[in-house]
Coordinates of C-alpha atoms and ligand atoms in Angstrom, one line a residue:
Chain A
M1 CA -20.3 39.7 29.1
D2 CA -17.0 41.8 29.5
G3 CA -16.3 44.6 27.1
V4 CA -13.9 44.3 24.3
A5 CA -11.4 46.6 26.0
P6 CA -8.1 44.7 26.7
Y7 CA -7.6 44.1 30.6
V8 CA -5.1 42.3 32.8
T9 CA -6.3 39.2 34.8
A10 CA -5.9 39.0 38.6
D11 CA -2.9 36.6 37.8
G12 CA -1.5 39.4 35.7
R13 CA -1.9 38.0 32.3
Q14 CA -3.0 40.0 29.3
I15 CA -6.3 39.6 27.6
G16 CA -6.7 41.4 24.3
G17 CA -9.5 41.9 21.8
V18 CA -11.8 39.4 20.1
L19 CA -9.6 36.7 18.3
M20 CA -12.4 34.3 17.3
D21 CA -15.9 35.4 16.7
M22 CA -18.7 32.8 16.0
R23 CA -21.9 34.5 15.0
G24 CA -25.1 32.5 14.8
I25 CA -23.6 29.2 14.1
T26 CA -26.2 26.4 13.2
L27 CA -25.2 22.9 12.3
R28 CA -27.3 20.1 11.2
F29 CA -26.6 16.4 10.5
G30 CA -29.8 15.2 8.7
G31 CA -32.4 15.8 11.1
V32 CA -30.4 16.3 14.1
E33 CA -29.5 20.0 15.0
A34 CA -26.1 19.6 16.7
I35 CA -25.5 23.4 17.1
K36 CA -28.5 25.8 17.1
N37 CA -28.0 29.5 16.4
I38 CA -24.8 29.9 18.7
S39 CA -22.6 32.9 19.0
F40 CA -19.8 33.4 21.2
D41 CA -16.3 34.7 21.1
I42 CA -12.8 34.0 22.2
R43 CA -10.5 36.9 23.3
E44 CA -6.7 37.2 22.5
G45 CA -4.9 35.5 25.4
E46 CA -7.9 34.0 27.1
I47 CA -8.6 30.5 28.2
R48 CA -12.2 29.8 27.1
A49 CA -14.0 26.6 28.2
I50 CA -16.7 24.9 26.4
I51 CA -18.8 22.7 28.7
G52 CA -21.9 20.8 28.6
P53 CA -23.3 17.2 29.0
N54 CA -22.8 14.6 26.8
G55 CA -23.9 15.0 23.2
A56 CA -24.5 19.0 23.7
G57 CA -22.5 19.7 20.6
K58 CA -19.1 20.7 22.1
S59 CA -16.9 18.7 19.7
S60 CA -19.2 19.7 16.9
M61 CA -18.5 23.4 17.8
L62 CA -14.9 22.8 17.8
N63 CA -15.0 21.0 14.5
V64 CA -16.7 24.1 13.0
I65 CA -13.9 26.4 14.2
S66 CA -11.2 24.0 12.7
G67 CA -12.9 23.4 9.4
F68 CA -13.7 19.5 10.0
Y69 CA -17.6 20.5 10.0
H70 CA -19.2 23.3 7.7
P71 CA -22.0 25.0 9.4
Q72 CA -25.4 25.4 7.3
D73 CA -25.8 29.0 9.0
G74 CA -23.8 31.6 10.6
E75 CA -20.3 33.1 10.2
V76 CA -16.9 32.6 11.5
W77 CA -14.8 35.6 12.1
F78 CA -11.2 35.4 12.9
R79 CA -8.8 38.1 13.4
G80 CA -11.3 40.8 12.5
E81 CA -12.3 39.0 9.1
K82 CA -15.0 37.0 8.0
R83 CA -13.6 33.4 7.2
K84 CA -14.9 31.8 3.9
P85 CA -15.7 28.1 4.2
M86 CA -12.2 26.4 4.6
K87 CA -10.9 22.8 4.4
P88 CA -9.4 21.7 7.9
Y89 CA -5.8 21.9 6.2
Q90 CA -6.5 25.6 5.4
V91 CA -7.8 26.4 8.9
A92 CA -4.3 24.9 10.2
R93 CA -2.3 27.2 8.2
L94 CA -4.1 30.1 9.7
G95 CA -2.5 29.2 13.1
I96 CA -5.1 27.3 14.6
A97 CA -3.9 23.9 16.0
R98 CA -6.1 21.1 17.8
T99 CA -6.3 18.0 19.5
F100 CA -9.1 15.4 19.3
Q101 CA -11.5 13.9 21.8
N102 CA -10.4 10.4 20.5
I103 CA -6.7 11.1 20.1
A104 CA -5.6 11.2 16.3
L105 CA -1.7 10.7 16.1
F106 CA 0.3 9.1 13.6
E107 CA 0.7 5.7 15.4
G108 CA 3.2 4.1 13.3
M109 CA 5.8 7.2 13.6
S110 CA 8.0 8.0 16.4
V111 CA 7.1 10.6 19.0
L112 CA 9.4 12.9 17.4
D113 CA 8.3 12.5 13.9
N114 CA 4.7 13.1 15.2
I115 CA 5.7 16.4 16.7
M116 CA 7.7 17.4 13.7
T117 CA 4.6 17.2 11.6
G118 CA 3.2 20.0 13.6
R119 CA 6.0 22.2 12.1
L120 CA 4.7 21.3 8.4
T121 CA 2.9 24.6 8.1
H122 CA 6.0 26.6 8.9
M123 CA 8.3 24.7 6.4
K124 CA 8.5 27.0 3.2
T125 CA 11.1 25.1 0.9
G126 CA 9.5 23.6 -1.9
L127 CA 10.0 20.0 -3.5
L128 CA 12.2 21.2 -6.0
A129 CA 14.2 23.8 -3.9
Q130 CA 14.8 20.9 -1.4
A131 CA 16.5 18.9 -4.2
I132 CA 18.4 21.6 -5.6
W133 CA 19.4 23.5 -2.5
K134 CA 20.1 20.7 0.1
G135 CA 21.6 23.2 2.5
R136 CA 18.5 25.5 2.8
A137 CA 16.3 22.5 3.4
E138 CA 18.7 21.3 6.2
A139 CA 18.9 24.7 7.9
E140 CA 15.2 24.6 7.9
E141 CA 14.9 21.2 9.3
V142 CA 17.5 22.3 12.2
A143 CA 15.7 25.3 13.0
N144 CA 12.5 23.3 13.1
R145 CA 13.9 20.7 14.9
E146 CA 15.0 23.3 17.8
I147 CA 11.5 24.4 18.2
V148 CA 10.5 20.7 18.6
E149 CA 13.0 20.0 21.1
K150 CA 11.8 23.0 23.2
V151 CA 8.3 21.9 22.9
I152 CA 9.6 18.4 24.1
D153 CA 11.4 19.9 27.1
F154 CA 8.5 22.0 28.0
L155 CA 6.0 18.9 28.2
E156 CA 8.8 16.6 29.7
I157 CA 8.6 13.8 27.2
Q158 CA 12.3 13.4 26.5
A159 CA 12.5 10.0 27.4
I160 CA 9.9 8.9 24.9
R161 CA 11.3 10.9 22.0
K162 CA 12.1 7.8 19.7
T163 CA 9.3 5.7 20.9
P164 CA 6.6 4.7 18.3
V165 CA 3.5 6.5 19.2
G166 CA 1.3 3.3 19.2
R167 CA 3.2 1.8 22.2
L168 CA 2.6 4.5 24.5
P169 CA 0.1 4.5 27.2
Y170 CA -3.0 6.8 26.8
G171 CA -2.0 9.6 29.0
L172 CA 1.2 10.1 27.2
K173 CA -0.6 10.0 23.6
K174 CA -2.5 12.8 25.1
R175 CA 0.5 14.7 25.9
V176 CA 2.2 14.1 22.7
E177 CA -1.0 15.2 20.9
L178 CA -0.7 18.4 22.6
A179 CA 3.0 18.3 21.8
R180 CA 2.2 18.2 18.0
A181 CA -0.4 21.1 18.4
L182 CA 2.1 23.4 20.2
A183 CA 4.9 22.8 17.7
A184 CA 2.8 24.7 15.3
E185 CA 3.3 27.7 17.4
P186 CA -0.5 28.4 17.0
K187 CA -2.4 31.5 17.7
L188 CA -5.4 29.5 18.8
L189 CA -5.1 26.3 20.3
L190 CA -8.1 23.9 20.4
L191 CA -8.4 21.1 22.9
D192 CA -11.2 18.5 23.0
E193 CA -11.3 16.9 26.5
P194 CA -7.3 16.9 26.8
M195 CA -7.8 15.2 30.4
A196 CA -10.4 12.8 29.6
G197 CA -9.7 9.4 30.8
M198 CA -6.5 10.5 33.0
N199 CA -5.9 9.8 36.6
V200 CA -5.6 12.6 39.0
E201 CA -1.9 13.1 38.8
E202 CA -2.2 13.0 35.0
K203 CA -4.7 15.7 35.1
E204 CA -2.8 17.9 37.3
D205 CA 0.3 17.8 35.1
M206 CA -2.1 18.4 32.0
S207 CA -3.6 21.4 33.9
R208 CA -0.2 22.9 34.6
F209 CA 0.9 22.6 30.9
I210 CA -2.1 24.4 29.7
L211 CA -1.8 27.4 32.0
D212 CA 1.9 27.4 31.4
V213 CA 1.2 27.5 27.6
N214 CA -1.1 30.2 27.9
D215 CA 1.1 32.1 30.3
E216 CA 4.4 31.8 28.7
F217 CA 3.5 31.9 25.0
G218 CA 0.3 33.9 25.3
T219 CA -1.4 31.4 23.5
T220 CA -5.2 31.6 23.2
I221 CA -6.9 28.4 24.2
A222 CA -10.2 27.0 23.7
L223 CA -10.9 23.7 25.7
I224 CA -13.6 21.4 26.0
E225 CA -13.7 19.7 29.6
H226 CA -15.9 17.6 31.8
D227 CA -14.3 17.9 34.8
M228 CA -15.9 21.1 36.6
G229 CA -13.1 21.4 39.0
V230 CA -10.5 21.8 36.4
V231 CA -12.8 23.9 34.4
M232 CA -13.3 26.5 37.2
D233 CA -9.5 26.5 37.8
L234 CA -8.2 27.0 34.3
S235 CA -10.5 29.1 32.4
D236 CA -11.2 32.8 32.2
R237 CA -14.5 32.5 30.6
V238 CA -17.1 29.6 29.9
V239 CA -19.6 28.7 27.3
V240 CA -22.3 26.1 28.5
M241 CA -24.3 24.2 25.8
D242 CA -27.0 21.9 26.3
Y243 CA -28.6 20.2 23.4
G244 CA -27.1 22.2 20.7
R245 CA -28.1 25.5 22.5
K246 CA -26.0 28.0 24.6
I247 CA -27.4 28.0 28.1
G248 CA -24.8 30.1 29.8
D249 CA -21.6 32.3 29.0
G250 CA -19.6 34.1 31.4
T251 CA -16.9 34.0 34.2
P252 CA -16.8 30.6 36.0
D253 CA -18.5 32.3 38.8
E254 CA -21.2 33.7 36.9
V255 CA -21.8 30.3 35.1
R256 CA -21.7 28.3 38.3
N257 CA -24.7 30.3 39.7
N258 CA -26.7 30.3 36.6
Q259 CA -30.1 28.4 37.1
E260 CA -30.1 27.1 33.6
V261 CA -26.9 25.6 33.8
I262 CA -27.6 24.1 37.2
D263 CA -30.7 22.4 35.8
A264 CA -28.9 20.9 32.8
Y265 CA -26.2 19.5 35.0
L266 CA -28.7 18.0 37.5
G267 CA -30.8 16.8 34.6
V268 CA -34.0 18.8 35.0
A269 CA -36.3 17.6 32.5
H270 CA -36.5 20.0 29.4
E271 CA -39.7 21.5 28.5
Chain B
M1 CA 30.5 -27.8 -5.6
S2 CA 28.4 -30.1 -8.0
A3 CA 27.2 -28.4 -11.3
D4 CA 23.5 -29.2 -10.4
F5 CA 23.9 -27.3 -7.0
L6 CA 25.5 -24.4 -8.9
Y7 CA 23.0 -24.2 -11.6
G8 CA 20.5 -24.2 -8.8
I9 CA 22.3 -21.1 -7.5
E10 CA 22.0 -19.7 -10.9
V11 CA 18.2 -20.1 -11.1
V12 CA 18.0 -18.2 -7.7
L13 CA 20.1 -15.4 -8.8
N14 CA 17.9 -15.1 -12.1
G15 CA 14.8 -15.2 -9.9
L16 CA 15.8 -12.6 -7.7
M17 CA 16.3 -10.3 -10.7
A18 CA 13.0 -11.3 -12.2
G19 CA 11.7 -10.7 -8.7
V20 CA 12.9 -7.0 -8.9
L21 CA 10.2 -6.1 -11.5
Y22 CA 7.5 -7.7 -9.7
A23 CA 8.7 -5.9 -6.7
L24 CA 8.7 -2.5 -8.7
V25 CA 5.1 -2.9 -9.7
A26 CA 4.0 -4.1 -6.7
L27 CA 5.7 -0.9 -4.9
G28 CA 3.4 1.2 -7.3
F29 CA 0.5 -0.4 -5.8
V30 CA 1.8 0.1 -2.2
L31 CA 2.5 3.7 -2.5
I32 CA -1.1 4.7 -3.6
F33 CA -2.9 2.1 -1.5
K34 CA -1.0 3.3 1.8
A35 CA -1.9 6.8 1.3
S36 CA -5.2 6.8 -0.2
G37 CA -6.8 3.2 0.4
I38 CA -7.2 2.8 -3.3
F39 CA -6.2 -0.3 -4.9
N40 CA -4.9 0.9 -8.1
F41 CA -5.8 -1.5 -11.0
A42 CA -4.4 0.8 -13.4
Q43 CA -0.8 0.4 -12.2
G44 CA 0.0 -2.1 -15.0
V45 CA -1.5 0.0 -17.8
M46 CA 0.5 3.1 -16.3
A47 CA 3.4 1.1 -16.8
L48 CA 2.7 0.4 -20.4
F49 CA 1.6 4.1 -21.0
A50 CA 4.9 5.4 -19.7
A51 CA 6.8 3.1 -21.6
L52 CA 4.9 4.0 -24.8
T53 CA 5.1 7.6 -24.0
L54 CA 8.9 7.6 -23.6
V55 CA 9.3 5.7 -26.7
G56 CA 7.0 7.9 -28.5
I57 CA 8.8 10.9 -27.5
M58 CA 12.2 9.6 -28.4
E59 CA 11.0 8.7 -31.7
G60 CA 9.7 12.0 -32.3
Q61 CA 6.4 10.8 -32.9
V62 CA 3.3 13.2 -33.1
P63 CA 1.0 12.1 -30.2
F64 CA -2.7 11.6 -31.5
A65 CA -1.7 11.7 -35.1
H66 CA -4.3 9.7 -36.2
L67 CA -6.8 11.8 -34.7
I68 CA -5.3 14.9 -35.9
N69 CA -4.9 13.5 -39.7
A70 CA -8.5 12.5 -39.5
V71 CA -9.8 15.7 -38.4
F72 CA -7.4 18.0 -40.3
G73 CA -6.8 15.8 -43.3
T74 CA -3.3 16.1 -42.8
N75 CA -0.7 13.3 -43.0
I76 CA 1.8 13.9 -40.0
H77 CA 3.4 11.1 -38.1
H78 CA 6.8 12.3 -37.2
F79 CA 8.3 15.6 -36.2
G80 CA 11.4 14.2 -37.8
W81 CA 13.4 14.5 -34.7
Q82 CA 15.0 12.4 -32.3
V83 CA 14.9 13.0 -28.6
P84 CA 17.8 12.1 -26.4
A85 CA 17.0 9.5 -23.8
I86 CA 17.7 11.8 -20.9
L87 CA 15.3 14.4 -22.3
A88 CA 12.7 11.8 -23.2
I89 CA 12.9 10.6 -19.8
F90 CA 12.4 13.7 -18.1
L91 CA 9.4 14.6 -20.2
T92 CA 7.8 11.4 -19.8
V93 CA 7.9 12.0 -16.0
L94 CA 6.3 15.4 -16.6
V95 CA 3.4 13.3 -18.6
M96 CA 3.1 11.0 -15.6
I97 CA 2.7 14.0 -13.2
A98 CA 0.1 15.5 -15.3
F99 CA -1.8 12.4 -15.3
A100 CA -1.5 12.0 -11.5
W101 CA -2.9 15.6 -11.4
A102 CA -5.6 14.7 -13.8
V103 CA -6.7 11.6 -12.0
Q104 CA -7.0 13.4 -8.6
H105 CA -8.8 16.5 -10.1
F106 CA -11.2 14.6 -12.3
V107 CA -11.7 11.3 -10.7
F108 CA -11.0 10.9 -7.0
R109 CA -11.5 14.5 -6.0
H110 CA -15.0 13.7 -6.5
L111 CA -15.1 10.1 -4.9
V112 CA -13.7 11.2 -1.4
G113 CA -15.4 9.2 1.4
Q114 CA -16.7 6.4 -1.0
E115 CA -16.5 2.9 -0.3
P116 CA -13.2 1.3 -1.2
I117 CA -15.1 -0.9 -3.7
I118 CA -16.3 2.0 -5.6
L119 CA -12.7 3.5 -5.7
F120 CA -11.6 0.3 -6.9
M121 CA -14.2 0.5 -9.9
A122 CA -13.1 3.7 -10.6
T123 CA -9.4 2.6 -11.1
I124 CA -10.8 -0.2 -13.5
G125 CA -12.4 2.3 -15.6
L126 CA -9.3 4.3 -15.4
A127 CA -7.1 1.5 -16.5
Y128 CA -9.3 0.9 -19.7
F129 CA -9.6 4.8 -20.4
L130 CA -5.6 5.1 -20.2
E131 CA -5.2 2.1 -22.4
G132 CA -7.6 3.7 -24.9
V133 CA -5.6 7.1 -24.5
G134 CA -2.3 5.2 -25.0
D135 CA -3.4 3.7 -28.2
L136 CA -4.6 7.0 -29.6
M137 CA -1.7 9.0 -28.7
W138 CA 0.8 6.3 -29.7
G139 CA -0.6 4.0 -31.7
S140 CA -1.0 0.1 -30.9
S141 CA 2.0 -1.4 -32.7
I142 CA 4.6 -3.3 -30.9
R143 CA 7.6 -0.8 -30.0
T144 CA 11.1 -1.5 -29.3
L145 CA 12.6 0.4 -26.6
A146 CA 16.2 1.6 -27.8
L147 CA 17.5 3.0 -24.6
G148 CA 21.0 1.5 -25.3
L149 CA 20.9 -0.9 -22.2
P150 CA 23.3 -3.5 -22.3
Q151 CA 21.6 -6.7 -23.1
G152 CA 22.6 -10.6 -23.1
G153 CA 24.7 -12.8 -20.7
S154 CA 27.4 -11.1 -19.0
L155 CA 30.6 -12.8 -20.1
W156 CA 32.4 -11.4 -17.3
V157 CA 30.2 -13.0 -14.7
E158 CA 30.5 -16.1 -16.7
E159 CA 34.2 -16.1 -16.6
M160 CA 34.4 -15.1 -13.2
T161 CA 32.5 -18.2 -12.0
N162 CA 33.1 -21.0 -14.4
G163 CA 36.0 -22.1 -12.2
L164 CA 33.5 -23.0 -9.4
G165 CA 32.1 -26.3 -10.4
G166 CA 34.6 -28.5 -12.3
D167 CA 34.0 -29.6 -16.0
D168 CA 30.2 -29.7 -16.2
F169 CA 29.7 -26.0 -15.1
Y170 CA 30.3 -23.0 -17.4
G171 CA 29.8 -20.1 -15.0
F172 CA 26.7 -18.2 -14.1
F173 CA 24.6 -17.0 -16.9
I174 CA 23.0 -13.6 -15.9
D175 CA 21.5 -11.3 -18.2
K176 CA 23.1 -7.9 -18.2
L177 CA 19.9 -6.1 -18.5
D178 CA 18.5 -7.8 -15.5
M179 CA 21.7 -6.5 -13.5
V180 CA 20.8 -2.9 -14.8
A181 CA 17.1 -3.5 -13.6
T182 CA 18.2 -4.4 -10.3
L183 CA 20.5 -1.7 -10.0
V184 CA 17.9 0.8 -11.3
A185 CA 15.5 -0.5 -8.8
L186 CA 17.9 -0.5 -6.0
V187 CA 18.5 3.3 -6.6
L188 CA 14.9 3.8 -6.9
V189 CA 14.1 2.4 -3.7
A190 CA 16.8 4.0 -2.1
G191 CA 15.6 7.4 -3.5
L192 CA 11.9 6.7 -2.3
V193 CA 13.2 5.9 1.3
A194 CA 15.3 9.1 1.5
F195 CA 12.4 11.1 0.1
A196 CA 9.9 9.6 2.6
Q197 CA 12.4 10.1 5.6
Y198 CA 14.0 13.4 5.0
T199 CA 11.8 15.7 2.9
K200 CA 9.0 17.5 4.4
Q201 CA 6.8 16.1 1.5
G202 CA 8.0 12.5 2.5
R203 CA 7.1 13.3 6.1
A204 CA 3.5 14.5 5.1
M205 CA 3.4 11.7 2.8
R206 CA 3.9 9.2 5.8
A207 CA 1.5 11.2 8.0
V208 CA -1.5 10.7 5.5
A209 CA -0.6 6.9 5.1
D210 CA -1.0 6.9 8.8
D211 CA -3.9 9.0 9.6
H212 CA -6.0 11.3 7.3
Q213 CA -7.9 13.4 10.1
A214 CA -4.5 14.0 12.2
A215 CA -2.9 15.1 8.7
L216 CA -5.5 17.4 8.1
S217 CA -5.2 18.9 11.4
V218 CA -1.6 20.0 11.0
G219 CA -2.2 21.5 7.8
I220 CA -1.6 18.7 5.2
S221 CA -3.7 19.0 2.0
L222 CA -4.8 15.4 1.2
S223 CA -5.3 16.0 -2.5
Y224 CA -1.8 17.3 -2.7
I225 CA -0.4 14.2 -1.0
W226 CA -2.5 12.0 -3.5
V227 CA -1.2 13.9 -6.5
L228 CA 2.3 13.2 -5.2
V229 CA 1.9 9.6 -4.7
W230 CA 0.1 9.0 -8.0
S231 CA 3.2 11.0 -9.6
L232 CA 5.7 8.7 -7.5
A233 CA 3.6 5.7 -8.7
G234 CA 3.9 6.9 -12.3
I235 CA 7.4 7.3 -12.0
V236 CA 7.8 3.8 -10.5
A237 CA 5.6 2.7 -13.4
L238 CA 7.9 4.1 -15.7
V239 CA 10.9 2.3 -14.5
A240 CA 9.1 -1.2 -14.5
G241 CA 7.7 -0.4 -18.0
V242 CA 11.2 0.6 -19.2
M243 CA 12.6 -2.6 -17.8
W244 CA 10.2 -4.8 -18.9
G245 CA 9.7 -3.2 -22.1
A246 CA 13.5 -3.3 -22.9
K247 CA 13.1 -7.1 -22.3
S248 CA 10.2 -7.9 -24.5
G249 CA 9.2 -5.0 -26.2
V250 CA 6.7 -2.4 -25.4
Q251 CA 3.4 -3.8 -26.1
F252 CA 0.0 -4.2 -24.7
S253 CA 1.0 -7.6 -22.6
L254 CA 3.1 -5.2 -20.5
S255 CA -0.2 -4.2 -18.6
L256 CA -0.5 -7.6 -17.8
I257 CA 2.5 -7.6 -15.3
A258 CA 0.2 -6.0 -12.9
L259 CA -1.3 -9.4 -12.6
K260 CA 2.0 -10.8 -11.5
A261 CA 2.3 -8.0 -8.7
L262 CA -1.1 -9.4 -7.1
P263 CA 0.5 -12.6 -5.6
V264 CA 3.6 -10.3 -4.7
L265 CA 1.0 -8.0 -2.5
M266 CA -0.8 -11.2 -0.8
L267 CA 2.6 -12.3 0.0
G268 CA 4.2 -8.8 1.2
G269 CA 1.1 -6.9 2.4
F270 CA -0.7 -4.1 0.9
T271 CA 0.5 -1.6 3.0
S272 CA 4.5 -2.5 3.3
I273 CA 7.0 -1.1 1.0
P274 CA 9.8 -3.6 2.4
G275 CA 6.9 -6.4 2.0
A276 CA 6.7 -5.4 -1.7
I277 CA 10.3 -5.9 -2.2
V278 CA 10.9 -9.1 -0.2
G279 CA 7.5 -10.4 -1.7
G280 CA 8.7 -9.6 -5.2
M281 CA 12.0 -11.8 -4.5
I282 CA 10.3 -14.7 -3.0
I283 CA 7.7 -15.0 -6.0
G284 CA 10.9 -14.3 -8.4
V285 CA 12.8 -17.0 -6.8
G286 CA 10.0 -19.2 -5.9
E287 CA 8.5 -19.7 -9.4
K288 CA 12.0 -20.2 -11.0
L289 CA 13.2 -22.6 -8.4
F290 CA 9.8 -24.7 -8.4
E291 CA 10.2 -24.8 -12.3
Y292 CA 13.6 -25.9 -12.1
T293 CA 13.5 -28.5 -9.3
I294 CA 9.6 -29.9 -9.8
G295 CA 8.0 -28.0 -12.5
A296 CA 10.3 -28.8 -15.7
P297 CA 11.4 -32.5 -14.6
Y298 CA 7.8 -33.8 -13.4
L299 CA 4.9 -31.3 -14.5
G300 CA 5.7 -30.8 -18.0
G301 CA 7.0 -27.0 -17.1
A302 CA 5.3 -23.7 -17.8
T303 CA 4.6 -23.6 -14.0
E304 CA 5.8 -19.9 -13.8
N305 CA 2.4 -19.1 -15.1
W306 CA 0.5 -20.2 -11.9
F307 CA 3.0 -21.0 -9.1
A308 CA 3.1 -17.6 -7.7
Y309 CA -0.7 -17.5 -7.3
M310 CA -0.8 -20.9 -5.6
L311 CA 2.0 -19.8 -3.2
A312 CA 0.1 -16.5 -2.5
L313 CA -3.1 -18.7 -1.9
V314 CA -1.2 -20.8 0.5
F315 CA 0.3 -17.7 2.1
L316 CA -3.1 -16.0 2.5
V317 CA -4.5 -19.2 4.3
F318 CA -1.8 -18.7 7.2
R319 CA -1.1 -15.2 7.1
P320 CA -3.7 -13.1 5.8
Q321 CA -2.0 -9.9 6.4
G322 CA 1.1 -10.8 4.5
L323 CA 4.7 -10.9 5.7
F324 CA 4.8 -7.2 6.9
G325 CA 1.3 -5.9 6.4
E326 CA -0.5 -4.8 9.7
R327 CA -2.3 -7.4 11.7
I328 CA -5.9 -6.4 11.2
I329 CA -7.8 -7.1 14.6
E330 CA -11.5 -6.4 14.6
R331 CA -12.2 -4.6 17.6
V332 CA -15.8 -5.3 19.1
Ligands
LIG401 N1 -20.2 13.4 12.2 C1 -21.6 13.5 12.5 N2 -22.5 12.8 11.9 C2 -23.7 12.8 12.6 N3 -24.1 13.2 13.7 C3 -23.1 13.8 14.5 C4 -21.7 13.9 13.8 N4 -21.1 14.7 14.8 C5 -21.5 14.9 15.8 N5 -22.9 14.4 15.6 C6 -24.2 14.6 16.7 O1 -23.9 15.8 16.9 C7 -24.7 15.8 18.4 C8 -23.4 16.5 19.1 O2 -22.5 15.7 19.1 P1 -21.0 16.3 19.7 O3 -19.9 15.2 19.4 O4 -20.8 17.5 19.3 O5 -21.2 16.2 21.3 P2 -20.3 16.7 22.6 O6 -20.9 17.7 23.3 O7 -18.7 16.7 22.1 O8 -20.5 15.1 23.4 P3 -19.3 14.5 24.3 O9 -19.3 15.2 25.6 O10 -20.2 13.1 24.3 O11 -18.2 14.4 23.6 C9 -24.7 14.4 18.8 O12 -26.4 14.3 18.6 C10 -24.2 13.8 17.7 O13 -24.6 12.4 17.6
LIG402 MG1 -17.1 15.7 22.2

């Protein structure tokens, strides 16, 4: 693995120190061990991919990071501090935003409203204060709207701003979900299969957005993806999981030439 | 216009106003159901409890007087002061918020992820518990609510309209209290809608009603929102309790208005605020009109006791999701 010293990538992006450090994570569901003693880190500014065959435990790992699952064993370190067990909403307030493999949007609300919910962690005016100082609440709303509009422009979804999300096709829903996560201006962005079920063109768009987010805002990104081509193109480093174990960790090139990884993907029998 | 027809209209108007109260109670149900999937059997008792608390505070009654006297051998019942209505209403709202917090903290926090039927059972327990607490706090006698709301037929309406229908028609008879109730309900609903649409908590509330997982992921605390909706339902219960109580006294039967909200919900759908309002109106008008045109002349009257349920049943057969409820499609 690379050292922890900051460095600049070939395409000129700044990679900093360790942002998120997973240490010896073990997660069980009854008898099933979804994650077996896995350690890996995510460095500031990088795009980190998590790959592996179906049921490898990738989504479970993302759920541990975002507080939806609580590991039986192991430690989660964020920005140099050991994190106590947290609820998902608390994790979100730390500046960790996410999307879901099966899309979790507010189907009954408009695209704009959905994205606005991404700003909730930034809204400070309390319930009473909103009633008393109407002006302050309005100013806050306006400031948040501006950021949301920027995100909308950035992801090129101006045309559907007022559309109820329930009516959108799948590919656009994925994009709105990304927009909602971006609106939170997260330190760390977790994407669970952002391109699953998309056609080639949609995948290209999504890849471009992910690269641009990382490049322009310096957002650290951890993403799960099945499409190898995409993973190799996007990511700085890759963690490979198989049956809950970590079987590879390194740059795309290193991982590609790792025999255990090759075996897992070719379906070589496990001893 | 014939007098019969005009009296028909009067019946409709009165039905609309009765419907407002049904709608208010139903609204309390919908708020909680939408946000948490809990069907709150205690909504009616909450209305009773809120009204009792309001009367108790206004009259300067000592809460838990019986208990205190029994334990300490004292004999106190009143503080000896009267609390102005506005202040009493404010204090009662605080009590309802405390109740909402307690419900979340002591009951539902421990039942997250349970089957709906278990949550429902918990609210039945809650209903009887709250009834007991209300009894213990404020006693069980029938109370009159002296908020100074206008009551009796509105002469003004009668005079304005008596020219409409010739000699047999004496103008519309409309209870002033009903008019006030309608006005208050309108303000309340407008306030709720504005809250849901324009405040950050309102947006969070809608988000939770839509998708729990997504709501968590954007940093919304579900338990905070649940305390919020129970508080709102408590405030709605207070308004319903006050209106109903001003009409027929604050007494146990008040908690039974919850049963009238059931057909309203079947009609309007359990998740729709407009549904609760329109459903309330339809039930209110429907039962008055049925009584006027068919019930009283042909069926010996008193059809208001069962008409709402029958209407809801017929409705249920043809449109189970209610007027505005989301269509339930089972995906296989
Ligand atoms: N909530 C849960 N309850 C019980 N078992 C679970 C739960 N979530 C995941 N699992 C199990 O954990 C294992 C890993 O699942 P996970 O969803 O993390 O895999 P994945 O790598 O994301 O797979 P895919 O590529 O199909 O999305 C599977 O055996 C799965 O059945
Ligand atoms: Mg997965």
